[in-house]
Structure formats: structure tokens, C-alpha cells
Tab-separated table of C-alpha atoms in Angstrom:
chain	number	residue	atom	x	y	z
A	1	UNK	CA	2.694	-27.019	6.836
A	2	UNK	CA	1.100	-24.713	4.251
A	3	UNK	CA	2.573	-21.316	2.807
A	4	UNK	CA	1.694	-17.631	2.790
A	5	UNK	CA	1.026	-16.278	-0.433
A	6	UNK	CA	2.038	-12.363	-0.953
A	7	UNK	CA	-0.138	-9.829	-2.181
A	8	UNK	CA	2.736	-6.657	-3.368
A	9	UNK	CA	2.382	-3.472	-5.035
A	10	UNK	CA	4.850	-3.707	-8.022
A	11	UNK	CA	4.292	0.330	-8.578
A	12	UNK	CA	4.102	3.771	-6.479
A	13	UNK	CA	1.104	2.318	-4.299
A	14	UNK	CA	-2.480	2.692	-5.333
A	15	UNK	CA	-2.172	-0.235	-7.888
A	16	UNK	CA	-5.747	-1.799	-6.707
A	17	UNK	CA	-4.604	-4.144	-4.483
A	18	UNK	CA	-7.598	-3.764	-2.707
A	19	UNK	CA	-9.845	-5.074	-5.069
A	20	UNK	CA	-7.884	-7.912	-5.809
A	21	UNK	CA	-7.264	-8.950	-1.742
A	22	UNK	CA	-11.031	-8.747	-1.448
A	23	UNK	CA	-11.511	-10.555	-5.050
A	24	UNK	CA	-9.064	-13.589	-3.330
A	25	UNK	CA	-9.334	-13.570	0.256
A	26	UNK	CA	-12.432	-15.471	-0.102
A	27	UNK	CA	-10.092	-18.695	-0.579
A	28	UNK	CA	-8.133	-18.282	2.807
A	29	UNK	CA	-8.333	-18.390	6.364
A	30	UNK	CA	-6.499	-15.728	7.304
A	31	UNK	CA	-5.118	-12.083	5.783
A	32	UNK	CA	-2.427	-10.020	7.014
A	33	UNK	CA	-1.663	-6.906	6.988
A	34	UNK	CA	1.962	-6.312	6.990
A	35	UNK	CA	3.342	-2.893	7.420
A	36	UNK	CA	2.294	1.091	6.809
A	37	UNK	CA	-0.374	2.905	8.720
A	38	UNK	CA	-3.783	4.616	7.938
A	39	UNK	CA	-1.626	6.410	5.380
A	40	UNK	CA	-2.504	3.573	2.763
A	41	UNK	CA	-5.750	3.213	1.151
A	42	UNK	CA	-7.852	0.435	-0.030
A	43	UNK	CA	-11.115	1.123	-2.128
A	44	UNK	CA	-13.044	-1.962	-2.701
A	45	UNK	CA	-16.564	-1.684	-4.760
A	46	UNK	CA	-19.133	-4.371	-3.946
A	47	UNK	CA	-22.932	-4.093	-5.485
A	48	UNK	CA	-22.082	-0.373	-6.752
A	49	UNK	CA	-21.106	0.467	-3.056
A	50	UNK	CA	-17.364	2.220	-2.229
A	51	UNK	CA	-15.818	0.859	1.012
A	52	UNK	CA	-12.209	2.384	2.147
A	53	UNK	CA	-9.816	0.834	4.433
A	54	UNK	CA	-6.827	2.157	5.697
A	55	UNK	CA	-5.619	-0.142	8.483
A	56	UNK	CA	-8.389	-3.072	8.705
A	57	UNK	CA	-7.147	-5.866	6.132
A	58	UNK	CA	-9.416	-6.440	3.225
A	59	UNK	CA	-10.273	-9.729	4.411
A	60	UNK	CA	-12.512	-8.299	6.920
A	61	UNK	CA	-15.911	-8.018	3.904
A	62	UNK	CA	-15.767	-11.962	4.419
A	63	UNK	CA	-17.291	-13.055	7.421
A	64	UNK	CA	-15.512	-16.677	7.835
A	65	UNK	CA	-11.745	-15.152	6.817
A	66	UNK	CA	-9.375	-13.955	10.926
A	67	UNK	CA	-8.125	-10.721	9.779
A	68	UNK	CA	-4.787	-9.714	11.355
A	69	UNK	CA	-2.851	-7.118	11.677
A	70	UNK	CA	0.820	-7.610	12.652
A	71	UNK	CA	3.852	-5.820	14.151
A	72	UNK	CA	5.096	-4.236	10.985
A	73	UNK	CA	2.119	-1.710	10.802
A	74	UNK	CA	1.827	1.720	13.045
A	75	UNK	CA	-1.351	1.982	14.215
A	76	UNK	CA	-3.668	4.630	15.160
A	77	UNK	CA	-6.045	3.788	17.695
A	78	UNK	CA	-8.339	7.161	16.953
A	79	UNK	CA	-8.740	6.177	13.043
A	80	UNK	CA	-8.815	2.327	13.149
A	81	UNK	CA	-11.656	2.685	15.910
A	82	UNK	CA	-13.923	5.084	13.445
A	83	UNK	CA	-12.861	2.756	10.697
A	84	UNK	CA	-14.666	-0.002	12.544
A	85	UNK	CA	-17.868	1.233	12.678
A	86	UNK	CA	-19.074	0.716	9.208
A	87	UNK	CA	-18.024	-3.332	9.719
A	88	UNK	CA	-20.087	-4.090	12.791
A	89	UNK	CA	-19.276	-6.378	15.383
A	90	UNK	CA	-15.766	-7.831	14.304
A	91	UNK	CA	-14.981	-9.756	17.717
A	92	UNK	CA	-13.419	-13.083	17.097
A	93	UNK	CA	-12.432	-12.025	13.436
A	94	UNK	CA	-10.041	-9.331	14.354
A	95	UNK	CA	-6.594	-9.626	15.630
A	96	UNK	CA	-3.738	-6.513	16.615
A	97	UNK	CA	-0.048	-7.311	17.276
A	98	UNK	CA	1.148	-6.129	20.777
A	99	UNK	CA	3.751	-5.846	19.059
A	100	UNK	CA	2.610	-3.160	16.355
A	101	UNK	CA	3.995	0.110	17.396
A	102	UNK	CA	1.311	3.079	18.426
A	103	UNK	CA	0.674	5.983	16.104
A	104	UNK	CA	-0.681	8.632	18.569
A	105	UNK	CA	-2.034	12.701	17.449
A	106	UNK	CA	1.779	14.372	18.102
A	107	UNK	CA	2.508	12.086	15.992
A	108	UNK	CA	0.661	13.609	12.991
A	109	UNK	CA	1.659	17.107	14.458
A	110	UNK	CA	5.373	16.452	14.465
A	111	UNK	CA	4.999	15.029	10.893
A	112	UNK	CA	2.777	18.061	9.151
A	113	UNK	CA	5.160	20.543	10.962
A	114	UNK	CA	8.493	19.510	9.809
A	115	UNK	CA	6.930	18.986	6.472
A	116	UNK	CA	5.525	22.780	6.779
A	117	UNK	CA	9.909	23.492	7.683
A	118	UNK	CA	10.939	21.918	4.423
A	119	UNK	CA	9.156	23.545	2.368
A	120	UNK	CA	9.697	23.653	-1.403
A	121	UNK	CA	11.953	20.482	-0.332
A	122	UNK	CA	9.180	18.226	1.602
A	123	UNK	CA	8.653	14.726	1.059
A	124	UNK	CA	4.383	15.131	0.260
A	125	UNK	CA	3.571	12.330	3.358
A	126	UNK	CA	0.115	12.195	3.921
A	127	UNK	CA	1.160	14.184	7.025
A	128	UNK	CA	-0.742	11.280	9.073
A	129	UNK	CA	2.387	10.758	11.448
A	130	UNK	CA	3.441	7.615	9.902
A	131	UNK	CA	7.214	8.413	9.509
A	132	UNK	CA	7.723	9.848	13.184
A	133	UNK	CA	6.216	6.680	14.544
A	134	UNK	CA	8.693	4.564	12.619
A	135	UNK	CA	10.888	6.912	13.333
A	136	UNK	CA	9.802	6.715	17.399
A	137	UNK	CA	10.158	2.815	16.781
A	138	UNK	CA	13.887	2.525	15.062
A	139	UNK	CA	15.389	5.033	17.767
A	140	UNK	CA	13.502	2.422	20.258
A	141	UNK	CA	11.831	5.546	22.035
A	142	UNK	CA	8.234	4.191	20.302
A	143	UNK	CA	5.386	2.753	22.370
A	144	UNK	CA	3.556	-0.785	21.516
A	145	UNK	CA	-0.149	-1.655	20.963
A	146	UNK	CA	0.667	-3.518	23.801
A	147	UNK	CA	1.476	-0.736	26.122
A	148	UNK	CA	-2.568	0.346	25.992
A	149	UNK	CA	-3.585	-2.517	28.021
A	150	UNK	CA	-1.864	-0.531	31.113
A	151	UNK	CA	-3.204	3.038	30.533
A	152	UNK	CA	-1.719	4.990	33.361
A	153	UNK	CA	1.701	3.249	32.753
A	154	UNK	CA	1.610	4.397	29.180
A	155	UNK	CA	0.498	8.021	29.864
A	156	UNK	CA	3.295	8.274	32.527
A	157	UNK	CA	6.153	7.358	29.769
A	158	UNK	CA	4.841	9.240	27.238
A	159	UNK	CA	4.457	12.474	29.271
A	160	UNK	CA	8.016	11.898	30.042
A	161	UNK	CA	8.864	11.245	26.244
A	162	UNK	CA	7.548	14.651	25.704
A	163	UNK	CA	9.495	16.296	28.662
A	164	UNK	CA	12.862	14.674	27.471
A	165	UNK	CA	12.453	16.083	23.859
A	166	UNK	CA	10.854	19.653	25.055
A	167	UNK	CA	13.312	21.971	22.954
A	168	UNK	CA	12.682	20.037	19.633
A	169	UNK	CA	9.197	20.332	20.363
A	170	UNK	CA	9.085	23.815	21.016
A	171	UNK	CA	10.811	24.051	17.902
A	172	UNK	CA	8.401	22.403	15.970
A	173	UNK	CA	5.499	24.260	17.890
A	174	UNK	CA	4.263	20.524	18.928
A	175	UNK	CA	3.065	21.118	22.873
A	176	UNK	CA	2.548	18.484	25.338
A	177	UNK	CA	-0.679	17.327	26.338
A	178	UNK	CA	-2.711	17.741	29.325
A	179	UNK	CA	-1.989	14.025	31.370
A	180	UNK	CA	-5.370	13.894	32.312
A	181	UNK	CA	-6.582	14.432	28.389
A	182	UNK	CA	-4.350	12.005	27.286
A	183	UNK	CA	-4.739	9.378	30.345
A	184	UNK	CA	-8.449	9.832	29.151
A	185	UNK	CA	-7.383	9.406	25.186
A	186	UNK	CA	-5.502	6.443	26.198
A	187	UNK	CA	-8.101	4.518	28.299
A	188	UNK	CA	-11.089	4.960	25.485
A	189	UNK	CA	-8.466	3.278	22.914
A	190	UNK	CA	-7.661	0.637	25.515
A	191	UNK	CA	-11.549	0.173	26.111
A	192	UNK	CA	-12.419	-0.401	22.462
A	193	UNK	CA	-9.343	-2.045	21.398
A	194	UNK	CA	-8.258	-4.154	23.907
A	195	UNK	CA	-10.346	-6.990	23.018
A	196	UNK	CA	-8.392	-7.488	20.613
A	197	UNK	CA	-4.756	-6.860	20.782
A	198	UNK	CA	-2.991	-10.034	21.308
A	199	UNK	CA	0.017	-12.095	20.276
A	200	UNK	CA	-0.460	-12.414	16.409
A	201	UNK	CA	3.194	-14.049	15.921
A	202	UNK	CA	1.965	-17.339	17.404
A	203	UNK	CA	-1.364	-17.287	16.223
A	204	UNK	CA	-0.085	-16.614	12.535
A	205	UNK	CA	2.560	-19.964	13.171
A	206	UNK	CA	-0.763	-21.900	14.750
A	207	UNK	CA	-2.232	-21.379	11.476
A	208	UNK	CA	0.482	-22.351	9.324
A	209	UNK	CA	1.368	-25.283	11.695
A	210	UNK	CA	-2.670	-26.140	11.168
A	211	UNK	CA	-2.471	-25.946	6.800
A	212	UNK	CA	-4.235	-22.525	6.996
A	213	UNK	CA	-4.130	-20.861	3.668
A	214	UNK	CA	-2.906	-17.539	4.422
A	215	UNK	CA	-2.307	-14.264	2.816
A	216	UNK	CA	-0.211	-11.650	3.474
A	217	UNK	CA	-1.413	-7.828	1.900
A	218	UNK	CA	1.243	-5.031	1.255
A	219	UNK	CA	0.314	-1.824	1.804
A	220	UNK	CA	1.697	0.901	-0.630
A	221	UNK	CA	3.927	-0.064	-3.714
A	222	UNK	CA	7.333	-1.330	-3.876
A	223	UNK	CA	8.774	2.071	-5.450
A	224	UNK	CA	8.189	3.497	-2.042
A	225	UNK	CA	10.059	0.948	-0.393
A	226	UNK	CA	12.503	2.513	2.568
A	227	UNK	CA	15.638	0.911	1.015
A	228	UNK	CA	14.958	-0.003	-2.663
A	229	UNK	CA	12.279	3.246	-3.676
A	230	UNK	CA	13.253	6.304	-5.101
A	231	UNK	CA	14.577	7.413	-1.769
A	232	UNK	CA	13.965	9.994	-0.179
A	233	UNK	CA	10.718	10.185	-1.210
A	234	UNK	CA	9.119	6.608	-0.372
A	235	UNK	CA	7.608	5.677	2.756
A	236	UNK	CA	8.911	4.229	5.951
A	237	UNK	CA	9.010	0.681	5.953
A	238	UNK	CA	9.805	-1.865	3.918
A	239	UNK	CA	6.890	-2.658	1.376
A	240	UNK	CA	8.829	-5.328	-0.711
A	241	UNK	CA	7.845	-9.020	-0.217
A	242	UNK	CA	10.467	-9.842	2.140
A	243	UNK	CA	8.776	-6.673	4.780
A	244	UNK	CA	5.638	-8.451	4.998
A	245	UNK	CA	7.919	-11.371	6.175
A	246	UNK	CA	9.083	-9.200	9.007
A	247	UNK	CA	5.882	-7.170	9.440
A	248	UNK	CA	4.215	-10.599	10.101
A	249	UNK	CA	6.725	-12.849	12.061
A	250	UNK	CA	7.257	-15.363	9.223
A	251	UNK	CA	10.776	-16.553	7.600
A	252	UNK	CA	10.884	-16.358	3.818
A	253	UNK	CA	10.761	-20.057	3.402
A	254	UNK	CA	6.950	-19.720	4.566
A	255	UNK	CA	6.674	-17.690	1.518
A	256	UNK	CA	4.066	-19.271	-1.552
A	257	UNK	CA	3.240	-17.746	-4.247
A	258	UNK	CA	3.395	-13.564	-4.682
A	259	UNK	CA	1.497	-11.973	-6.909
A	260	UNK	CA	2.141	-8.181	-8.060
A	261	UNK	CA	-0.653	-5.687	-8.265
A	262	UNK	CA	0.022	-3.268	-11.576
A	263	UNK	CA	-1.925	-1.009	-13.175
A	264	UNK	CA	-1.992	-0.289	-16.557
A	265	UNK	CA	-0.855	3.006	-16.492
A	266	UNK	CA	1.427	4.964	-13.304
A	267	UNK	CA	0.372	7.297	-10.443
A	268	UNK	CA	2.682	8.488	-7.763
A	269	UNK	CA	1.046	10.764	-4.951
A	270	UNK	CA	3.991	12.954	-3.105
A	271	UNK	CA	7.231	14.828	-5.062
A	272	UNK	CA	10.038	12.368	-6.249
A	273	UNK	CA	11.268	11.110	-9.790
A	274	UNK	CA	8.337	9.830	-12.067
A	275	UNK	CA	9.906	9.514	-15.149
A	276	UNK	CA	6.627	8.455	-17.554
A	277	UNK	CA	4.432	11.371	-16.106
A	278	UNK	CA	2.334	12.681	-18.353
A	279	UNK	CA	1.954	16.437	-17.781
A	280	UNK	CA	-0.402	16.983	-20.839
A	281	UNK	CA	-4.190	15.619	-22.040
A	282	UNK	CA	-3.463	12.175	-21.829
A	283	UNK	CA	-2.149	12.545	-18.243
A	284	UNK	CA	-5.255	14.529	-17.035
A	285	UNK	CA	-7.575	12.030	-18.896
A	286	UNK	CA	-6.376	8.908	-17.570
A	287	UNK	CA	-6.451	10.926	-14.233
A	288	UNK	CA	-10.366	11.963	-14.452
A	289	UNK	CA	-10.812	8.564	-15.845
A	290	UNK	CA	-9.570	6.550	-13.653
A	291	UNK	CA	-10.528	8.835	-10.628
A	292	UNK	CA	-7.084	8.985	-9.017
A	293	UNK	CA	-7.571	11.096	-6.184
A	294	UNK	CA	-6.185	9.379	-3.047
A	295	UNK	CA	-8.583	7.113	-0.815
A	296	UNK	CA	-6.822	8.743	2.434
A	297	UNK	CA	-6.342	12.163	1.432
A	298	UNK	CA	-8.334	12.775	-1.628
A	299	UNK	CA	-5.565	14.817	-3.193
A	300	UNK	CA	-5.005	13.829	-7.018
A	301	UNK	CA	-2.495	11.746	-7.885
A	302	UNK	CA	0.237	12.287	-10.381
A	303	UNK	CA	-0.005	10.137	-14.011
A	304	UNK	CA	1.282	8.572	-16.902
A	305	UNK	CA	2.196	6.082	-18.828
A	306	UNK	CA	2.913	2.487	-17.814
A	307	UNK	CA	6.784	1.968	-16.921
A	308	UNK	CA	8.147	-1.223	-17.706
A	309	UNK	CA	11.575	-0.694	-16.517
A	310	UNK	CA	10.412	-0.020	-12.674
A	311	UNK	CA	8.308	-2.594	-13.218
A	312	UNK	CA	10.481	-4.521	-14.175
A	313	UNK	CA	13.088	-4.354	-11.378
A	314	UNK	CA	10.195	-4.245	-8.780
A	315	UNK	CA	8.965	-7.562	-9.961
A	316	UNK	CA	12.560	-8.775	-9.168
A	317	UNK	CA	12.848	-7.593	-5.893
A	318	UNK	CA	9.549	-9.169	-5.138
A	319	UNK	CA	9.836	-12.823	-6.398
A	320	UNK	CA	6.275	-12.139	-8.265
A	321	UNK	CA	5.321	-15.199	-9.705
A	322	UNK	CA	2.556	-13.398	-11.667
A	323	UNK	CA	0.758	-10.158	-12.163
A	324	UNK	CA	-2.630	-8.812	-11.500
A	325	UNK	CA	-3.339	-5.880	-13.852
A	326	UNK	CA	-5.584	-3.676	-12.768
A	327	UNK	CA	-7.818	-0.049	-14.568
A	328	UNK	CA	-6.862	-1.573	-18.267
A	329	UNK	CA	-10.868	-0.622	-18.509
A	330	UNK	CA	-9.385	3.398	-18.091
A	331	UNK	CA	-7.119	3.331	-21.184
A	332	UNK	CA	-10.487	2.692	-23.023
A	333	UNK	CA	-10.828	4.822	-26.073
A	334	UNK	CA	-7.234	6.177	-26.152
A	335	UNK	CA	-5.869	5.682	-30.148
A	336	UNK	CA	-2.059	5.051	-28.978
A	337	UNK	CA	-1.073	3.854	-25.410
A	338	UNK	CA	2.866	3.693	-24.320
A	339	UNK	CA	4.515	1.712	-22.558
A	340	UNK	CA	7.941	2.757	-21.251
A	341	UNK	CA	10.743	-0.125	-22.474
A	342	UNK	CA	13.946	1.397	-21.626
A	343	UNK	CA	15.197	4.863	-20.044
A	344	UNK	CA	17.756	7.588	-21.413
A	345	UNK	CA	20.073	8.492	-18.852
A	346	UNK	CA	23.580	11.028	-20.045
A	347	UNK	CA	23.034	10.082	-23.237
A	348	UNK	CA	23.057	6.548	-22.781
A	349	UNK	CA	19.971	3.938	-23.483
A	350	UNK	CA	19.644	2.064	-20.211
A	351	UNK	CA	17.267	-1.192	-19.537
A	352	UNK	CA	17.722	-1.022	-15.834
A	353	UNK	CA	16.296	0.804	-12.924
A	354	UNK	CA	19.076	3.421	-11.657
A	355	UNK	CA	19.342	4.302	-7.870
A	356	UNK	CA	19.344	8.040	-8.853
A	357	UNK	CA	16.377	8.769	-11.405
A	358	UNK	CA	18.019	12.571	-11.871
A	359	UNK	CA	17.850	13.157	-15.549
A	360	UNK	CA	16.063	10.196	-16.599
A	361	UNK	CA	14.002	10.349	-19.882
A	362	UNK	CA	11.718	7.122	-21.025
A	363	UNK	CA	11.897	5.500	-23.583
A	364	UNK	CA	8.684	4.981	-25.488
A	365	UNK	CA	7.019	1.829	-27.223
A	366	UNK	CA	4.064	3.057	-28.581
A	367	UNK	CA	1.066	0.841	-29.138
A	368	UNK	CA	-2.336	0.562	-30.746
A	369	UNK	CA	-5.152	1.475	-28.716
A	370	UNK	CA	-8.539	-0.284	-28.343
A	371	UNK	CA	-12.117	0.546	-28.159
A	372	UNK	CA	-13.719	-1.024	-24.681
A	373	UNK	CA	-12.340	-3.696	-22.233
A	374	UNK	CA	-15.020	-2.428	-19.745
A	375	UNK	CA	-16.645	-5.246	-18.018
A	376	UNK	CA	-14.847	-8.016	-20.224
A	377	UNK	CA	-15.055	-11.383	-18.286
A	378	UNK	CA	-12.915	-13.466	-20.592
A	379	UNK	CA	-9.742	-12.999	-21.899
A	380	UNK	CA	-10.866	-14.115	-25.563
A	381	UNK	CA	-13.488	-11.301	-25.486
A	382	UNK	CA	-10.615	-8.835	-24.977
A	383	UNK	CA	-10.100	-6.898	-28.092
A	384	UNK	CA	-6.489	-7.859	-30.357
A	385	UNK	CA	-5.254	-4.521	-29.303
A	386	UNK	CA	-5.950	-4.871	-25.539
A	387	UNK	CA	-4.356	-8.677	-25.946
A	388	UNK	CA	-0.852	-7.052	-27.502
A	389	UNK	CA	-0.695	-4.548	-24.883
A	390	UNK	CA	-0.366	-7.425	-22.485
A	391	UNK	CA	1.932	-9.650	-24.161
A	392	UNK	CA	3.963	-6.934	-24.503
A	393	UNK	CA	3.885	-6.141	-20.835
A	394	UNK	CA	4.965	-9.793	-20.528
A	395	UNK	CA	7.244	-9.443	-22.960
A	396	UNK	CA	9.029	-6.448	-21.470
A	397	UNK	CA	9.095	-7.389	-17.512
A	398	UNK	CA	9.494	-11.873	-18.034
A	399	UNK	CA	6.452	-12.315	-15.660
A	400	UNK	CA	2.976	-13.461	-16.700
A	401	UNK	CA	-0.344	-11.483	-16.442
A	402	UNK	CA	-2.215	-13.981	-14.432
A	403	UNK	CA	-5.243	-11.505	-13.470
A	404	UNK	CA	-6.918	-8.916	-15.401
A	405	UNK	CA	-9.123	-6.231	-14.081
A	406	UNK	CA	-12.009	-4.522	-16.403
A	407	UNK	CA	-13.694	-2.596	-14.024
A	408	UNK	CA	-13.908	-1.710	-10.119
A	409	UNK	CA	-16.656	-4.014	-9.704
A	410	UNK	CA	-15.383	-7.490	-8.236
A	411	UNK	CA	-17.204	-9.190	-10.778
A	412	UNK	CA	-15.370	-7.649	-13.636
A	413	UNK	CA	-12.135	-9.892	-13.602
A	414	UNK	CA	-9.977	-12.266	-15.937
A	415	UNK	CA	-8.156	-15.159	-14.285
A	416	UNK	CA	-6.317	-16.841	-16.820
């Protein structure tokens, strides 16, 4: 019986897991996707070329690999069906859990309109309805993947969904749908998707019952996880190691090796804590540099500098067995980069990552910079600089870089 190793964000999201699913899922027979919705955002560059995923796994650029995606994730049938189109025919290579829960347009309505109601006090969601259908889910008032494969059935409960919450709705300005519109919504998704909507749980324990090699990939970073992120302003599932467990149908002892996606720096899109943000030059420079503008939303994304403490604990949570560190190439040229050892919290020198991040200052270890990393295929061509930065990330968190990333090109990668 083999094991399912874990691709995780260790950070806010965006770390480049992407790059490194695509860079690795050559090896396996299957990849996962976990948990999230078309909120999350994978850029992979192949031969100069930008391709974005938001709900297919990245497994799907390699022709041989069964690319599922299980009852963790939300899906939306309208987005996942455009996002097909650049791949081709993907029948026999694709698989959706009838047990994934459906992210449908009120969705997104009910989302960017209580968002709208918060005001100065909203969360920043991508406003793609990703928290209302988890939200539809927990209160067990959701609707399953499953559920498409008997169109007029579906249209009938969710017409009555809408009829039983009418005065929230009004209140929100979110109005029901013509049945007819969405009987005809729901029959084009069942047409194009049906094909291949099917048990995943069994096929996933086929494949580990077979010696598959299998990989599970995380969606957004473990700082946004529902219980252990910087609550409330994280997503809504769980995006630690132990979700994709759930999000997939597997028990933790199927569980191989997890590696953590980092980048050499921090972004956070949305409001919330972000105690190394860099406000000034060197935030707006590794922000043009690194183009950090979201894949799904194209808004820019908060920076600064790399934070060792969340790092740290995320690592923990996690069970990473190594890092992949990803963008070093965008801290090329910077004279002093910082990495954040400790935080300063009521006067007090903490080592740990708080539950409350109110007031929290970081603690800087400021290092030598380095001239160019950019396109560096070895790790002894690395420059001495470059080389302490890592130890001392090492150092710092007790987990070994493993992977290093010098460019966005797939090529451009250490594996030490």
C-alpha cells in the first residue's frame, strides 16, 4: 500500500505551489485537489507561456497523471467549464467528487453583498462565493456535485432554498432566479460535467490499494486556515495537511511525505494582521518584482519581509518534512534582506506564533544581500549570500530547504 505525499502552503497562499505541483506531478499517478474553490490560483510557466488554474489540479499539463478533485473543494460548474477549454479533451484524466459541494452565481452575490454591508470591517474574499457555499455545506442546507446528474430535482430544491430564506435575501438584495433560467443553467453544467463526476473516495483507495504514487495539492496557505489562521480573516476550510486528509477521503496514516511551499519573502491578499509588511520601497519593489497581483482577481497583493515565526509554527502544524522555496530570484539585487526571527508583543520578545497578532511588532535579523540567483540550477552556483539566507531559514524554522526556485520557468529549480 503506498502513501500520499502533501503538497501545503506554509504562508498566506500564493507561495508557488503551482509551479512546484507541476515541477513534481510528473512522478505520480494521480493529484488531488483537496479543498477551496476557484478562489485559489495557480500560475504555472511552461516554454515562456502563463497557464492559470483555479479548480483543475496542476497535474492536468501531464497527459499520463488522473487528476482529481475531491469532496473538500466547492465547485463552480460556470468557471471550471471555461477553465477547461484551454486543456482540450480531458475525458478519462479528469475526476469530480459527488461529493464536492456546488458553488452556484447567488452564491457569489450573497458573498460580494454582505462584504459591501461590512464595510470598513470586511474580510477582502475574492467575493467568488466561496464562504457561503461552505457556509451552505456546514448548516447542511448545501447542494452536491452529485445533485447535477438529476437537473429538475436540483432546480426544484434550490428554488425552495431560496423561498425558505426570502427575507435574508431581500435583505441582501440577492433575488431568486427564474426556474426555467436556472433549470436551463443547471442542465448545461450537468451536460458538460457529468462525464465526469463520480465517486473519487474509492477510486483514490483503488489507487493506494494498487501502489499508486499519489499527491495531494493544498490550495491557499496554512495562515488562512479556518481554525489555526489569523481568524477572521482566513478562508473557509481547512488548508493544513490534515484538510487535504478530509478533503480527499484518506486517514492520516496514508500520509507520506509533505512538503511546504515558502517564498522568500510574504504576501497576504485580503485585511488581517501581517506583521512583516513592508509599507515602504522595499515592499513595492519586491511587489513589482515579483509581480504579485493575484492569479484570480488580479488585485495586488500585500508584501514584506520573510516571517520566520509563522513559518515556523505553520511548518508544525503541517508535519513538513521539507521546504520548497520559491521567488528567491525576486530578492535579486536588494543590499540587506530580513528575515523576521522573533515578534514583540506588550513589551515582551516572543518566539511563538500568538492567536491574536493585535500589537505585534517583528523582530528583525538582517542579512547580506546578493547579486543574481536568477536561473541558478545548482545549489553550489548560488552566491555565499543567497546560501546564508537559507541556512538561516533552516536555522530559524528546524526544517530543511529541500527545493529551491530561481525563476518561474520549470526549468529553473534546485533539488538538493
Amino acid at each position: 500500500m503506498s502513501k500520499a505525499d502533501v503538497i501545503v502552503g506554509v504562508q498566506w497562499g500564493d507561495e508557488g505551489k503551482g509551479k512546484i505541483v507541476d515541477l513534481l506531478s510528473g512522478g505520480y499517478d494521480m493529484v488531488c485537489r483537496c479543498q477551496g474553490g476557484h478562489n485559489a490560483g495557480h500560475t504555472i510557466v511552461v516554454e515562456g507561456k502563463k497557464i492559470a488554474l483555479h479548480q483543475v489540479p496542476s497535474g492536468i499539463l501531464h497527459k499520463n497523471i488522473i487528476n482529481i478533485i475531491g469532496n473538500g473543494v466547492v465547485l463552480c460548474p460556470a468557471e471550471i467549464i471555461e477553465e477547461l477549454k484551454q486543456f482540450g479533451d480531458v475525458s478519462g484524466r479528469l475526476f469530480i467528487s459527488d461529493k464536492a459541494h456546488l458553488n452556484l452565481p447567488y452564491h457569489a452575490q450573497i458573498d460580494q453583498a454582505k462584504e459591501k454591508a461590512k464595510g470598513a470591517h470586511a474580510i477582502g474574499t475574492t467575493g467568488k462565493g466561496i464562504g457561503p457555499a461552505y457556509s451552505d455545506k456546514i448548516s447542511r442546507s448545501g447542494h452536491r456535485v452529485g445533485e447535477l446528474k438529476n437537473p429538475e430535482k436540483l432546480c426544484d430544491a434550490i428554488m425552495a432554498d431560496f423561498e425558505a430564506n426570502k427575507a435574508f435575501l431581500d435583505v441582501l438584495g440577492v433575488k431568486a432566479p427564474a426556474r426555467e433560467e436556472l433549470l436551463g443553467e443547471l442542465k448545461s453544467y450537468e451536460a458538460a460535467l457529468g462525464k465526469f463526476i463520480v465517486d473519487t473516495t474509492h477510486m483514490v483507495w483503488e489507487a493506494i490499494d494498487a501502489d499508486k504514487k499519489i499527491l495531494l495539492e493544498g490550495a491557499q496557505g496554512t495562515l488562512l486556515d479556518i481554525d489555526h489562521g489569523t481568524y477572521p480573516f482566513v478562508t473557509s476550510s481547512n488548508t493544513v495537511t490534515a484538510g487535504s486528509c478530509s478533503g480527499i477521503g484518506l486517514s492520516p496514516k496514508n500520509v507520506g511525505e509533505v512538503i511546504g511551499i515558502i517564498k522568500a519573502y510574504t504576501t497576504r491578499v485580503g485585511n488581517g494582521a501581517f506583521p512583516t509588511e513592508d509599507m515602504g520601497e522595499d515592499g513595492e519593489k519586491i511587489r513589482d518584482i515579483g509581480r504579485e497581483y493575484g492569479a484570480t482577481t488580479g488585485r495586488p497583493r500585500r508584501t514584506g519581509w520573510f516571517d520566520a515565526v509563522g513559518v515556523r509554527y505553520a511548518a508544525r502544524l503541517d508535519g513538513v518534512d521539507k521546504f520548497a522555496l520559491m521567488k528567491l530570484d525576486v530578492l535579486d539585487g536588494f543590499k540587506k534582506v530580513k528575515i523576521c526571527k522573533a515578534y514583540e508583543k506588550n513589551g515582551k520578545i516572543i518566539e511563538y506564533f500568538p492567536s491574536d497578532l493585535e500589537g505585534v511588532k517583528p523582530v528583525y535579523e538582517e542579512l547580506e544581500g546578493w547579486d543574481k540567483v536568477e536561473g541558478a540550477r545548482k545549489f553550489e552556483d548560488l552566491p555565499a549570500n543567497a546560501k546564508a539566507f537559507i541556512k538561516r531559514i533552516e536555522e530559524i524554522t528546524g526544517v530543511k530547504v529541500g527545493i529551491v526556485s530561481t525563476s518561474p520557468e520549470r526549468e529553473d529549480t534546485i533539488v538538493r
